[in-house]
Amino acid sequence: MLRRNLLWWAGIALVLLAATAASLAVVPETRQALVLRFGKPVRVINAYHPGETFGGTGAGLVGRVPFVENLVWIDKRVLDFDMQRQAVLSTDQLRLEVDAYARYRIVNPVQMYVAAGTERRVSDALKPILGSALRNELGKRPFAALLTPERDVVMGNIRNALARVAAQYGAEIVDVRIKRADLPDGTPLESAFNRMRTARQQEARSIEAEGRREAQIVMGEADAEAAKTYAASFGKDANFYDFYRAMQSYRTTFGTDDENPRGAASIILSPDNDYLRQFRGSRR
Amino acid sequence: MTERMPGVVLNEGGPWGGGSGGNESNEPKRPWGSGGPRRRPGPTGPSALDALIRRGRARLSGGGGGGRHPEIELGGLWRWAVLGAFLLWIAVTSTHTIGPQQRGVITRLGKYAGTLQPGLGFSLPAPIDIVTKIDVDNIHVIDIDTGADGAQGQNLMLTGDENIIDLAYSVRWDIRDPELYLFELADPDGTIKEVAESAMREAIARVTLNEAIGARRSQIEARVAERAQEILDRYHAGVLIQGVAIKQADPPSGVMDAFKEVSAAQQTAQSYLNQAHAYATQVTAKAQGEATAFDKVYEQYKLAPEVTRQRMYYETMEKVLAKTDKTIVEAQGVTPYLPIQPAQRPQPAPQGK
């Protein structure tokens, strides 16, 4: 009899537990819970408020009416979606492949639930908007402007355009950012490479020429320096220099220098030669 | 507690009741009753068990009547087992050892309820409190290599002067704020990577190719780190960028040859200059040497001009004529005093006169 009692109690406890479980829900910090009463949104638990601190939000154990209220979970965190790479034509007819991402947060779960249903569908809805906003905005600018700090302005404009649409889905755009802006593969990339290549070749040539010029100047300066040295020294007595240098020159040209024995020569002398003056027994 | 257990299990009312000797004779209809006699004389197992049981029963049900206590004892077993498991569960799930580089973030029924510092930490048991351990001081590294994506196995970027650079870099980061890191972003790791990449491309777009390759690399690294941090702070990512390191910044492989040509040209130019400098040293040294020699001679010459001049003349003539073939002719009549011997020359050379 006692055993049957125990079974009864256990059964009652189980039912009670199930009822409690059905009427309670654990809401984590990372999620918002939209409460639907027979399909009609009635309230939001743990909704996002800017500036709130963790521990002070609506997260935790919450009650609900079992079997009457349904919970729809919506992410509370910052979500993101990537845009597919897109070719964008700038005003100067250059193509650029652009890659962007957006970060957003669901700030109005009711609106989001009504308009889209799930976060994924919000992303899907916003993606093409981001693409077209990007193309519109970048298409108004010349290619070079995309590489300048003007990018900030561009991104700001795109963000504003996207934010208007996102608001309809109960989402708030946290940030839009151009990740990459590249030249498309094939001809545009190849021609850019070609331009770089020729620029380098030109640089190489000019560096070489410059080197040659400098070398020439150095050599000229050395020659001038030498001439100056010679002039300063030899200029003291041009007459003697003429003699001195002639003597040196004779030694060199007649090959009698020890260093240069190849130039051995025959010399035919006239007895009138100055050298042979004494040879003749001083006729003069 | 463990001592009691066998006593609880092998009681007479239970399905295992055949354990003790006294009961067997009372209820011979049991299917396993026949085993009794065989077991009884055995001095080992059964008798030791019996003793234990008897001791246990004596202690447990000293005064109580026989009819009731079986249920209590059966329930008692389960109660103890469940209680033990329950206590163990509580002990395991409510104490946490947090490593020196870790923090433990407690969520109480989903709600943030504090952060455990390194050491031994306590929380409520598991279904209520859940502790997520997070490596805070551990530095994570994201490598963005050339060839990670992009054209022809390169990570190409456009520079400010519309050139293209191939860049590989790494981002080091750790977690500054474990709560933010856990709760704020859906994909923190992916976000950090994307933010770093965006910041890097932004920074590269502001410098020229040459600056990116060479001089301003460290400046770019600092700017990217700062910018990425700024953006992540705006996202409340709870992440601290420790640093950005550019591992490789090269021109794309397609134009590498042209870049090599430039450095080759630099080498060539340098070699021109080297040759020129060598020539210059030679020429000026020679000039100085000759000038100094002349000056020395001239000094002596000035002391005795005529004699020195004559001496030098004769010395030179001596040197010149001593090693040459000499022919002296009379001006009129051409009578050689010495024979002309052109054929004797070791090698024919152009004749002067």
XYZ file of C-alpha atoms in Angstrom:
637
model
C 0.000 0.000 0.000
C 2.819 2.303 0.819
C 4.499 1.424 -2.417
C 1.402 2.407 -4.349
C 1.296 5.651 -2.436
C 4.878 6.324 -3.335
C 4.106 5.754 -6.995
C 1.262 8.204 -6.780
C 3.447 10.805 -5.215
C 6.099 10.284 -7.818
C 3.509 10.665 -10.557
C 2.202 13.873 -9.070
C 5.704 15.199 -8.647
C 6.448 14.407 -12.259
C 3.378 16.212 -13.500
C 4.176 19.172 -11.295
C 7.729 19.227 -12.597
C 6.541 19.118 -16.185
C 4.110 21.936 -15.516
C 6.824 24.026 -13.911
C 9.190 23.318 -16.766
C 6.547 24.317 -19.267
C 5.837 27.527 -17.442
C 9.444 28.530 -17.000
C 12.106 29.333 -19.517
C 15.801 30.048 -19.276
C 16.780 33.056 -21.335
C 20.525 33.309 -21.949
C 22.356 36.600 -22.282
C 22.903 36.050 -25.951
C 19.264 35.701 -26.902
C 16.063 37.625 -26.922
C 12.817 35.771 -26.516
C 9.689 36.901 -28.265
C 6.573 35.638 -26.507
C 3.708 34.675 -28.783
C 0.292 34.120 -27.269
C -1.589 31.940 -29.750
C 0.699 33.308 -32.456
C 0.314 36.936 -31.451
C 3.448 38.671 -30.211
C 2.788 39.977 -26.718
C 6.118 40.800 -25.143
C 9.864 40.536 -25.535
C 12.124 39.105 -22.881
C 15.709 40.269 -22.648
C 15.325 42.832 -25.424
C 18.416 44.756 -26.444
C 18.924 48.168 -24.870
C 22.022 50.141 -25.692
C 24.380 50.600 -22.783
C 23.008 47.820 -20.617
C 25.451 45.719 -18.614
C 25.439 41.973 -18.412
C 23.773 40.725 -15.274
C 21.392 43.658 -15.418
C 19.513 42.569 -18.510
C 16.302 40.613 -18.734
C 18.125 37.326 -19.074
C 17.575 34.535 -16.561
C 14.613 32.478 -15.459
C 11.291 33.796 -16.727
C 7.756 32.573 -16.457
C 5.253 31.965 -19.196
C 1.784 30.505 -19.482
C 2.218 26.885 -20.512
C 0.681 25.722 -23.785
C -0.614 29.228 -24.425
C 2.568 31.188 -24.890
C 5.220 30.172 -27.339
C 8.751 31.502 -27.364
C 10.615 32.528 -30.472
C 14.348 32.853 -29.972
C 16.135 35.720 -31.606
C 19.865 36.352 -31.410
C 20.794 39.352 -29.340
C 24.405 39.537 -30.445
C 25.925 41.483 -33.294
C 25.349 39.435 -36.414
C 27.082 39.714 -39.714
C 26.674 38.942 -43.342
C 29.109 39.029 -46.182
C 28.262 40.388 -49.551
C 29.301 38.393 -52.572
C 32.117 39.929 -54.568
C 30.723 42.440 -56.966
C 32.101 44.172 -59.991
C 31.678 47.923 -59.703
C 32.227 50.368 -62.547
C 33.749 53.688 -61.538
C 33.027 56.904 -63.441
C 36.276 56.571 -65.336
C 35.085 53.192 -66.614
C 37.449 51.127 -64.524
C 36.156 47.958 -63.022
C 36.777 47.101 -59.450
C 35.841 43.950 -57.586
C 34.447 44.867 -54.245
C 33.819 42.772 -51.202
C 31.968 44.168 -48.211
C 30.419 43.063 -44.983
C 27.816 44.481 -42.662
C 27.287 44.005 -38.954
C 23.821 44.383 -37.534
C 21.760 43.677 -34.479
C 18.104 42.914 -34.029
C 16.816 45.761 -31.888
C 13.138 45.297 -32.541
C 12.333 41.589 -32.322
C 8.597 42.045 -32.912
C 9.164 43.931 -36.118
C 11.806 41.477 -37.188
C 9.548 38.520 -36.502
C 6.663 40.030 -38.397
C 8.715 41.179 -41.358
C 11.151 38.332 -41.800
C 10.680 35.535 -39.300
C 14.291 34.561 -38.736
C 17.612 36.354 -38.578
C 18.759 34.430 -41.601
C 16.024 35.897 -43.705
C 16.955 39.362 -42.533
C 20.476 38.733 -43.802
C 19.125 37.426 -47.065
C 16.942 40.468 -47.455
C 19.707 42.951 -46.638
C 22.400 41.383 -48.814
C 21.112 42.616 -52.176
C 20.416 46.034 -50.652
C 24.019 46.276 -49.546
C 25.151 45.251 -53.001
C 23.111 47.848 -54.806
C 23.934 50.586 -52.299
C 27.582 49.831 -52.784
C 27.358 49.903 -56.532
C 25.396 53.156 -56.533
C 27.785 54.851 -54.192
C 31.021 53.661 -55.734
C 29.747 54.194 -59.260
C 29.556 57.918 -58.614
C 33.268 58.176 -58.056
C 36.442 57.949 -60.066
C 38.627 54.983 -59.448
C 41.330 56.892 -57.601
C 38.850 58.238 -55.056
C 38.119 54.720 -53.857
C 41.666 54.424 -52.669
C 41.675 57.651 -50.738
C 40.314 58.513 -47.318
C 37.103 59.325 -49.144
C 36.320 55.684 -48.567
C 35.070 56.703 -45.143
C 32.481 58.944 -46.712
C 31.505 56.197 -49.118
C 31.049 53.728 -46.319
C 29.036 56.199 -44.289
C 26.646 56.738 -47.197
C 26.252 53.031 -47.774
C 25.578 52.509 -44.109
C 22.850 55.115 -44.131
C 21.206 53.596 -47.179
C 21.304 50.152 -45.613
C 20.126 51.377 -42.218
C 16.882 52.694 -43.696
C 16.010 49.263 -45.054
C 17.289 47.435 -41.991
C 14.965 49.461 -39.765
C 12.012 47.905 -41.584
C 13.280 44.542 -40.389
C 13.791 45.689 -36.826
C 17.543 45.631 -37.290
C 20.157 48.241 -36.619
C 23.264 48.470 -38.786
C 26.317 48.553 -36.570
C 28.849 48.917 -39.322
C 29.425 48.536 -43.015
C 32.911 48.061 -44.250
C 34.533 47.515 -47.596
C 36.789 44.582 -47.082
C 38.531 44.418 -50.385
C 38.590 46.477 -53.519
C 40.613 44.724 -56.162
C 41.152 44.844 -59.854
C 39.362 41.972 -61.515
C 41.411 39.078 -62.806
C 42.352 39.023 -66.459
C 42.956 42.060 -68.594
C 42.590 44.797 -65.963
C 44.958 43.059 -63.568
C 47.356 42.222 -66.382
C 47.436 45.789 -67.642
C 48.069 47.047 -64.131
C 50.941 44.618 -63.849
C 52.205 45.817 -67.194
C 52.078 49.405 -66.074
C 54.018 48.524 -62.953
C 56.513 46.586 -64.978
C 57.209 49.397 -67.438
C 57.413 51.906 -64.628
C 60.060 49.759 -63.000
C 61.952 49.360 -66.224
C 61.950 53.079 -66.721
C 63.219 53.468 -63.197
C 65.959 50.945 -63.833
C 67.105 52.782 -66.935
C 67.134 56.133 -65.222
C 69.041 54.740 -62.251
C 71.629 53.347 -64.616
C 71.925 56.605 -66.531
C 72.148 58.539 -63.335
C 74.947 56.270 -62.165
C 76.811 56.827 -65.403
C 76.398 60.563 -65.106
C 77.692 60.623 -61.563
C 80.638 58.456 -62.541
C 81.486 60.837 -65.378
C 81.360 63.797 -63.034
C 83.614 62.085 -60.530
C 86.145 61.291 -63.215
C 86.014 64.807 -64.652
C 86.509 66.294 -61.236
C 89.511 64.050 -60.701
C 90.979 65.141 -64.014
C 90.430 68.772 -63.134
C 91.985 68.242 -59.765
C 94.999 66.616 -61.369
C 95.321 69.428 -63.909
C 95.163 71.926 -61.104
C 97.886 70.106 -59.226
C 100.051 69.941 -62.317
C 99.533 73.578 -63.173
C 100.303 74.727 -59.646
C 103.519 72.789 -59.647
C 104.738 73.042 -63.219
C 103.585 76.589 -63.720
C 106.341 77.840 -61.480
C 108.851 77.593 -64.344
C 107.407 76.678 -67.691
C 110.776 76.690 -69.350
C 112.313 74.231 -66.922
C 109.218 72.075 -67.028
C 109.568 71.847 -70.767
C 113.118 70.578 -70.337
C 112.314 68.280 -67.432
C 109.369 66.766 -69.154
C 111.322 66.373 -72.401
C 113.953 64.383 -70.574
C 111.315 62.116 -69.086
C 109.669 61.784 -72.415
C 112.894 60.745 -74.140
C 113.455 58.019 -71.634
C 109.995 56.714 -72.124
C 109.737 56.953 -75.873
C 113.176 55.541 -76.628
C 112.317 52.591 -74.477
C 115.231 52.853 -72.204
C 113.187 52.785 -69.099
C 113.739 49.555 -67.315
C 110.052 49.174 -67.023
C 109.539 49.335 -70.726
C 112.355 47.606 -72.597
C 110.406 46.883 -75.738
C 110.978 50.207 -77.423
C 114.648 49.645 -78.286
C 115.484 51.863 -81.225
C 118.236 52.815 -83.581
C 119.290 56.384 -83.459
C 121.162 58.103 -86.203
C 123.017 61.060 -84.852
C 124.517 63.960 -86.642
C 127.884 65.006 -85.311
C 126.316 68.426 -85.031
C 124.107 67.065 -82.356
C 124.290 68.914 -79.176
C 125.121 65.767 -77.291
C 128.070 65.108 -79.482
C 129.414 68.596 -79.104
C 132.239 67.393 -76.956
C 132.627 64.269 -79.062
C 133.974 66.379 -81.859
C 136.523 67.846 -79.551
C 134.732 71.085 -79.017
C 134.681 72.562 -82.429
C 132.416 75.237 -81.291
C 27.664 3.611 5.025
C 29.219 1.103 2.679
C 29.173 -1.516 5.370
C 25.463 -1.400 5.567
C 24.843 -1.911 1.940
C 25.131 -5.702 1.746
C 22.791 -6.008 4.706
C 20.288 -3.899 2.936
C 20.469 -5.858 -0.226
C 20.228 -9.369 1.059
C 17.230 -9.277 3.292
C 14.713 -12.054 3.680
C 11.742 -10.294 2.088
C 13.530 -9.290 -1.054
C 13.951 -11.357 -4.165
C 17.487 -12.196 -3.081
C 16.307 -13.408 0.230
C 18.080 -16.791 0.276
C 21.213 -15.420 1.770
C 20.883 -16.281 5.427
C 20.665 -19.787 6.872
C 17.598 -19.296 9.038
C 15.286 -18.357 6.222
C 16.032 -21.280 4.059
C 14.238 -23.866 6.075
C 11.149 -21.683 6.294
C 10.772 -21.248 2.592
C 11.903 -24.326 0.767
C 9.887 -23.567 -2.369
C 12.341 -21.118 -3.715
C 13.821 -22.068 -6.999
C 17.354 -21.524 -5.821
C 16.764 -23.074 -2.437
C 18.471 -26.274 -3.462
C 21.694 -24.424 -3.675
C 21.550 -23.822 0.009
C 22.971 -26.994 1.425
C 25.872 -26.924 -0.890
C 26.677 -23.479 0.143
C 26.350 -23.885 3.827
C 29.495 -25.820 4.640
C 31.686 -23.599 2.576
C 33.877 -21.624 4.890
C 34.664 -18.890 2.370
C 32.429 -16.428 0.518
C 28.962 -17.162 1.696
C 29.730 -17.494 5.368
C 31.771 -14.335 5.392
C 28.913 -12.621 3.598
C 26.484 -14.063 6.039
C 28.431 -12.723 8.933
C 28.510 -9.360 7.385
C 24.822 -9.435 6.697
C 23.999 -10.496 10.162
C 26.103 -7.752 11.620
C 24.518 -5.233 9.335
C 21.027 -6.354 10.066
C 21.594 -6.306 13.763
C 22.717 -2.766 13.545
C 20.026 -1.586 11.152
C 16.915 -3.196 12.489
C 17.634 -3.786 16.113
C 14.145 -3.096 17.448
C 12.015 -2.927 14.296
C 9.530 -5.573 13.213
C 10.271 -7.901 10.360
C 7.347 -7.033 8.043
C 8.091 -3.378 7.407
C 11.709 -2.932 7.152
C 12.338 -4.561 3.762
C 10.760 -1.644 1.893
C 12.553 0.888 3.933
C 15.811 -0.819 3.359
C 15.234 -1.164 -0.367
C 14.310 2.487 -0.647
C 17.276 3.318 1.540
C 19.683 1.781 -0.895
C 18.402 3.831 -3.784
C 18.224 6.894 -1.635
C 21.856 6.529 -0.694
C 22.918 5.861 -4.259
C 20.967 8.807 -5.603
C 22.112 11.008 -2.766
C 25.723 10.002 -3.383
C 25.501 10.694 -7.068
C 23.717 13.944 -6.339
C 26.385 15.076 -3.873
C 29.098 14.081 -6.291
C 27.356 15.990 -9.044
C 27.142 19.074 -6.856
C 30.751 18.778 -5.798
C 31.977 18.419 -9.359
C 29.846 21.086 -10.937
C 30.130 23.728 -8.273
C 33.876 23.833 -7.860
C 36.057 25.031 -10.647
C 39.786 25.301 -11.026
C 40.557 28.296 -13.147
C 44.008 28.384 -14.724
C 46.213 31.450 -14.447
C 45.402 32.535 -18.000
C 41.687 31.798 -17.662
C 38.552 33.426 -16.371
C 35.344 31.608 -15.616
C 32.175 33.339 -16.700
C 29.158 32.244 -14.662
C 25.706 32.281 -16.139
C 22.909 31.605 -13.632
C 19.936 30.270 -15.544
C 21.222 32.167 -18.546
C 21.845 35.390 -16.712
C 25.392 36.652 -16.261
C 26.313 36.255 -12.586
C 29.960 37.099 -12.266
C 33.383 36.071 -13.359
C 35.690 33.657 -11.537
C 39.292 34.735 -11.178
C 42.202 32.263 -11.428
C 42.368 29.727 -8.614
C 39.621 27.649 -7.071
C 36.177 29.095 -7.728
C 32.711 28.153 -6.554
C 29.325 28.434 -8.147
C 25.919 26.898 -7.761
C 25.647 23.389 -9.223
C 25.353 22.755 -12.886
C 21.906 23.175 -14.279
C 21.625 26.443 -12.411
C 25.073 27.904 -12.862
C 27.122 27.202 -15.916
C 30.740 28.248 -15.949
C 32.433 28.880 -19.261
C 36.181 28.962 -19.023
C 37.813 31.428 -21.356
C 41.473 31.814 -22.140
C 42.062 35.471 -21.543
C 45.793 35.989 -21.536
C 46.465 33.423 -24.191
C 47.505 35.306 -27.278
C 45.711 34.149 -30.376
C 47.323 34.562 -33.740
C 45.514 35.003 -37.026
C 47.716 34.493 -40.039
C 46.692 36.021 -43.293
C 49.103 34.555 -45.762
C 49.727 35.172 -49.362
C 47.843 32.483 -51.118
C 45.114 32.417 -48.509
C 42.798 33.745 -51.141
C 42.935 36.044 -54.100
C 44.498 35.756 -57.497
C 47.184 33.251 -58.372
C 47.930 32.239 -54.815
C 48.619 35.759 -53.688
C 47.035 38.182 -51.289
C 46.904 41.187 -53.557
C 46.036 44.682 -52.413
C 45.822 48.022 -54.134
C 48.138 50.712 -52.877
C 47.489 54.435 -52.898
C 49.394 54.943 -56.123
C 47.225 52.312 -57.837
C 49.904 49.705 -57.741
C 49.423 46.197 -56.452
C 51.214 44.608 -53.572
C 51.316 41.047 -52.312
C 51.006 41.068 -48.565
C 51.160 38.504 -45.763
C 50.636 39.504 -42.163
C 49.524 38.209 -38.811
C 47.332 39.657 -36.107
C 47.864 38.890 -32.446
C 45.015 39.410 -30.027
C 43.750 38.342 -26.659
C 40.544 38.742 -24.733
C 40.255 41.791 -22.573
C 36.713 41.343 -21.456
C 35.466 37.745 -21.294
C 31.805 38.728 -20.841
C 31.779 40.935 -23.907
C 33.661 38.310 -25.856
C 31.062 35.700 -24.951
C 27.872 37.645 -25.226
C 28.348 40.483 -27.647
C 29.349 39.093 -31.029
C 27.913 36.145 -32.880
C 31.272 35.286 -34.451
C 34.088 37.038 -32.594
C 36.972 35.217 -34.264
C 35.671 35.787 -37.759
C 34.932 39.396 -36.905
C 38.484 40.036 -35.754
C 39.843 38.609 -38.962
C 37.537 40.648 -41.156
C 38.178 43.827 -39.231
C 41.933 43.329 -39.443
C 41.741 42.706 -43.142
C 39.604 45.737 -43.757
C 41.920 47.910 -41.664
C 44.966 46.578 -43.473
C 43.520 47.341 -46.883
C 42.542 50.779 -45.751
C 46.069 51.466 -44.509
C 47.698 50.090 -47.642
C 45.443 52.264 -49.777
C 46.916 55.322 -48.100
C 50.560 54.661 -48.874
C 52.515 54.182 -52.064
C 53.918 50.875 -53.161
C 57.468 51.820 -52.260
C 56.450 52.965 -48.809
C 54.558 49.753 -48.205
C 57.447 47.601 -49.322
C 60.059 49.430 -47.380
C 60.216 52.433 -45.204
C 56.779 52.669 -43.644
C 56.036 49.096 -42.779
C 56.206 49.590 -39.049
C 54.037 52.667 -39.357
C 51.456 50.662 -41.299
C 51.511 47.924 -38.678
C 50.839 50.415 -35.924
C 48.076 52.102 -37.864
C 46.311 48.835 -38.639
C 46.478 47.707 -35.017
C 45.055 51.011 -33.856
C 42.313 51.072 -36.474
C 41.279 47.472 -35.860
C 41.118 48.131 -32.143
C 38.965 51.170 -32.729
C 36.492 49.242 -34.864
C 36.372 46.285 -32.483
C 35.760 48.626 -29.585
C 32.840 50.041 -31.491
C 31.493 46.475 -31.737
C 32.134 45.945 -27.991
C 34.101 42.869 -28.927
C 35.998 42.718 -25.634
C 39.167 42.011 -27.563
C 42.581 43.609 -27.342
C 44.731 43.730 -30.462
C 48.252 43.040 -29.293
C 49.911 43.731 -32.568
C 49.961 43.418 -36.300
C 53.051 42.141 -38.038
C 53.653 42.370 -41.763
C 55.490 39.216 -42.599
C 55.948 39.819 -46.248
C 55.332 42.789 -48.531
C 56.363 42.128 -52.076
C 55.421 43.209 -55.518
C 53.233 40.584 -57.167
C 55.131 37.725 -58.760
C 54.146 38.871 -62.244
C 56.190 42.036 -61.961
C 58.940 40.659 -59.779
C 61.410 40.552 -62.662
C 60.981 44.238 -63.330
C 61.666 44.941 -59.670
C 64.772 42.832 -59.849
C 65.824 44.866 -62.854
C 65.666 47.964 -60.714
C 67.925 46.505 -58.091
C 70.243 45.251 -60.822
C 70.318 48.772 -62.227
C 71.164 50.091 -58.809
C 74.054 47.676 -58.651
C 75.240 48.687 -62.084
C 75.058 52.362 -61.220
C 76.994 51.693 -58.084
C 79.669 49.832 -60.000
C 80.006 52.771 -62.395
C 80.539 55.018 -59.453
C 83.046 52.675 -57.893
C 85.045 52.564 -61.100
C 84.948 56.345 -61.362
C 86.165 56.739 -57.824
C 88.974 54.290 -58.455
C 89.987 56.251 -61.536
C 89.804 59.511 -59.627
C 92.062 58.276 -56.877
C 94.521 57.015 -59.411
C 94.599 60.227 -61.444
C 94.884 62.605 -58.532
C 97.472 60.465 -56.786
C 99.519 60.358 -59.961
C 99.234 64.129 -60.385
C 100.290 64.692 -56.834
C 103.213 62.322 -57.179
C 104.446 63.888 -60.377
C 103.952 67.406 -59.110
C 105.791 66.691 -55.916
C 108.652 65.047 -57.798
C 108.883 68.045 -60.099
C 108.811 70.400 -57.145
C 111.696 68.586 -55.494
C 113.780 68.647 -58.639
C 112.859 72.233 -59.308
C 114.027 73.207 -55.832
C 117.463 71.816 -56.591
C 117.397 73.252 -60.072
C 116.864 76.741 -58.732
C 120.004 76.441 -56.635
C 122.178 75.735 -59.647
C 120.167 75.996 -62.846
C 122.782 75.607 -65.518
C 124.629 72.683 -63.956
C 121.532 70.770 -63.058
C 120.160 71.237 -66.501
C 123.323 69.948 -68.081
C 123.488 67.023 -65.692
C 119.985 65.984 -66.379
C 120.530 66.297 -70.091
C 123.557 64.123 -70.058
C 122.039 61.570 -67.747
C 119.066 61.239 -69.970
C 121.127 60.986 -73.114
C 123.274 58.391 -71.446
C 120.289 56.324 -70.580
C 118.721 56.709 -73.974
C 121.799 56.137 -76.042
C 123.280 53.403 -73.865
C 120.542 51.004 -74.743
C 119.946 51.929 -78.368
C 121.810 51.260 -81.520
C 123.567 54.408 -82.497
C 124.680 55.544 -85.916
C 126.549 58.778 -86.349
C 126.643 60.175 -89.818
C 128.536 63.075 -91.169
C 126.087 65.462 -92.580
C 127.749 65.709 -95.964
C 128.899 62.512 -97.673
C 127.076 60.194 -95.267
C 129.945 58.348 -93.722
C 128.825 56.172 -90.903
C 131.190 55.953 -87.985
C 129.326 52.998 -86.716
C 127.473 50.392 -88.783
C 123.769 50.458 -89.233
C 122.326 47.124 -88.222
C 118.616 47.153 -88.659
C 118.312 43.389 -89.106
C 119.717 42.600 -85.715
C 116.756 43.901 -83.901
C 114.929 41.239 -81.927
C 111.653 42.235 -83.480
C 111.035 44.603 -86.284
C 109.522 47.832 -85.151
C 108.501 50.913 -87.082
C 111.497 53.047 -87.705
C 111.552 56.569 -86.441
C 113.634 58.129 -89.197
